[in-house]
Amino acid sequence: MVMQMWDGLPHTFKQVWLGNLTEFQKAINGYMDWMNVDIGLYNALSLKIDLTLPDYFGRDRRNKILEQMKDIRLFLVDVEKMLNASSYQEYDDEGNMVPYRMAIKALDVPLTNDAKNYNALFKELEHDLSVLSEFKDANASD
């Protein structure tokens, strides 16, 4: 999934933000369903984001965005823990566990009204989906 980038214009932010979060939520929940059904990595994980946002930049919008990012961050921590505890975990040549690299810490970008920061965040969410996509590609049943 390719995230839509924000052009920095205030009137386009809400559409880009909510569109990206909607698609991210749909994609990541699809991976969770696949893990349950196809490979039997049973989990009760489901990302539920409140997909509302105030119309104008201000404290209420910032607080809502922080709440949405907190929900995503907590969810990704749970997903990473689940993958790292599963029998699907990978090991390097010396037998050391190779942790999954979900971009959890990278979700802490400054939430200024700057397209650069938000677009960096969208790239990190894209990265998280690519980690799950690689996991699926490596473990999909024939």
XYZ file of C-alpha atoms in Angstrom:
142
model
C 0.000 0.000 0.000
C 1.300 3.434 -0.918
C 0.398 6.272 1.411
C -0.794 9.506 -0.098
C 1.585 12.374 0.661
C 0.303 15.696 1.986
C 1.026 18.775 -0.115
C 1.188 21.077 2.923
C -2.024 22.949 2.128
C -4.234 23.213 5.230
C -7.482 22.490 3.367
C -6.178 19.150 2.012
C -4.814 17.775 5.301
C -7.969 16.209 6.714
C -8.726 14.274 3.523
C -5.149 12.944 3.232
C -4.859 12.112 6.940
C -8.148 10.265 7.251
C -7.689 8.552 3.883
C -4.279 7.223 4.919
C -5.482 6.095 8.357
C -8.527 4.391 6.848
C -6.403 2.479 4.330
C -3.774 1.647 6.965
C -6.405 0.287 9.332
C -7.997 -1.781 6.561
C -4.660 -3.186 5.389
C -3.292 -4.035 8.821
C -6.543 -5.704 9.913
C -6.377 -7.725 6.699
C -2.959 -9.012 7.768
C -4.319 -9.920 11.190
C -7.183 -11.856 9.578
C -4.722 -13.620 7.264
C -2.594 -14.651 10.248
C -5.645 -16.168 11.951
C -7.021 -18.009 8.936
C -4.093 -18.942 6.714
C -1.229 -19.703 9.090
C -3.072 -20.249 12.362
C -1.204 -17.546 14.262
C -4.314 -16.905 16.297
C -4.660 -13.422 17.671
C -7.420 -11.134 18.818
C -5.651 -8.078 17.460
C -7.701 -5.593 15.537
C -6.813 -1.958 15.007
C -9.693 0.359 15.772
C -8.982 4.028 15.114
C -11.546 6.755 15.748
C -11.560 8.158 12.228
C -12.871 11.598 13.050
C -10.901 14.816 13.015
C -11.823 18.435 13.762
C -12.004 20.613 10.666
C -9.413 23.170 11.748
C -5.851 23.008 12.982
C -5.730 23.681 16.690
C -5.518 21.991 20.065
C -8.526 19.692 19.464
C -7.120 18.423 16.162
C -3.665 17.932 17.629
C -5.106 15.998 20.581
C -7.162 13.789 18.240
C -4.091 13.063 16.090
C -2.057 12.215 19.198
C -4.840 9.867 20.324
C -4.915 8.164 16.918
C -1.128 7.774 16.892
C -1.200 6.334 20.419
C -3.738 3.717 19.292
C -1.565 2.782 16.301
C 1.619 2.697 18.387
C 0.092 0.411 21.033
C -1.306 -1.860 18.351
C 2.056 -2.147 16.568
C 3.818 -2.943 19.847
C 1.364 -5.829 20.342
C 1.863 -7.054 16.763
C 5.629 -6.964 17.082
C 5.506 -8.846 20.395
C 3.207 -11.457 18.870
C 5.467 -11.984 15.851
C 8.603 -12.143 17.979
C 7.011 -14.731 20.285
C 5.731 -16.892 17.435
C 7.255 -20.011 15.954
C 7.689 -17.955 12.769
C 10.530 -15.985 14.353
C 13.736 -15.837 12.322
C 17.262 -16.392 13.629
C 20.624 -15.250 12.319
C 23.565 -17.559 11.533
C 24.727 -17.515 15.174
C 21.271 -18.524 16.447
C 20.315 -15.085 17.748
C 16.725 -13.992 17.330
C 16.216 -11.356 14.642
C 13.451 -9.026 15.885
C 10.831 -7.706 13.535
C 11.451 -4.078 12.699
C 8.149 -2.322 13.020
C 8.786 1.448 13.024
C 7.187 2.040 16.414
C 9.634 4.646 17.707
C 9.556 6.480 14.394
C 5.891 7.328 14.952
C 7.086 10.044 17.334
C 7.505 12.708 14.653
C 6.792 16.310 15.659
C 3.186 17.120 14.823
C 3.735 20.612 13.526
C 1.724 21.808 10.554
C 4.610 20.783 8.347
C 4.150 18.449 5.400
C 7.686 17.097 5.850
C 6.891 15.702 9.307
C 3.539 14.220 8.363
C 4.913 12.707 5.175
C 7.729 11.124 7.224
C 5.049 9.611 9.435
C 3.178 8.264 6.408
C 6.420 6.679 5.170
C 6.868 4.966 8.538
C 3.329 3.579 8.406
C 4.113 2.329 4.890
C 7.222 0.646 6.287
C 5.171 -1.149 8.945
C 2.858 -2.504 6.279
C 5.852 -3.651 4.234
C 7.191 -5.589 7.253
C 3.862 -7.420 7.476
C 3.779 -7.922 3.719
C 7.245 -9.494 3.796
C 6.134 -11.749 6.651
C 3.096 -12.794 4.617
C 5.175 -13.427 1.492
C 7.598 -15.581 3.481
C 4.879 -17.596 5.206
C 1.947 -17.795 2.803
C 0.690 -21.293 2.236
C 0.820 -22.611 -1.300
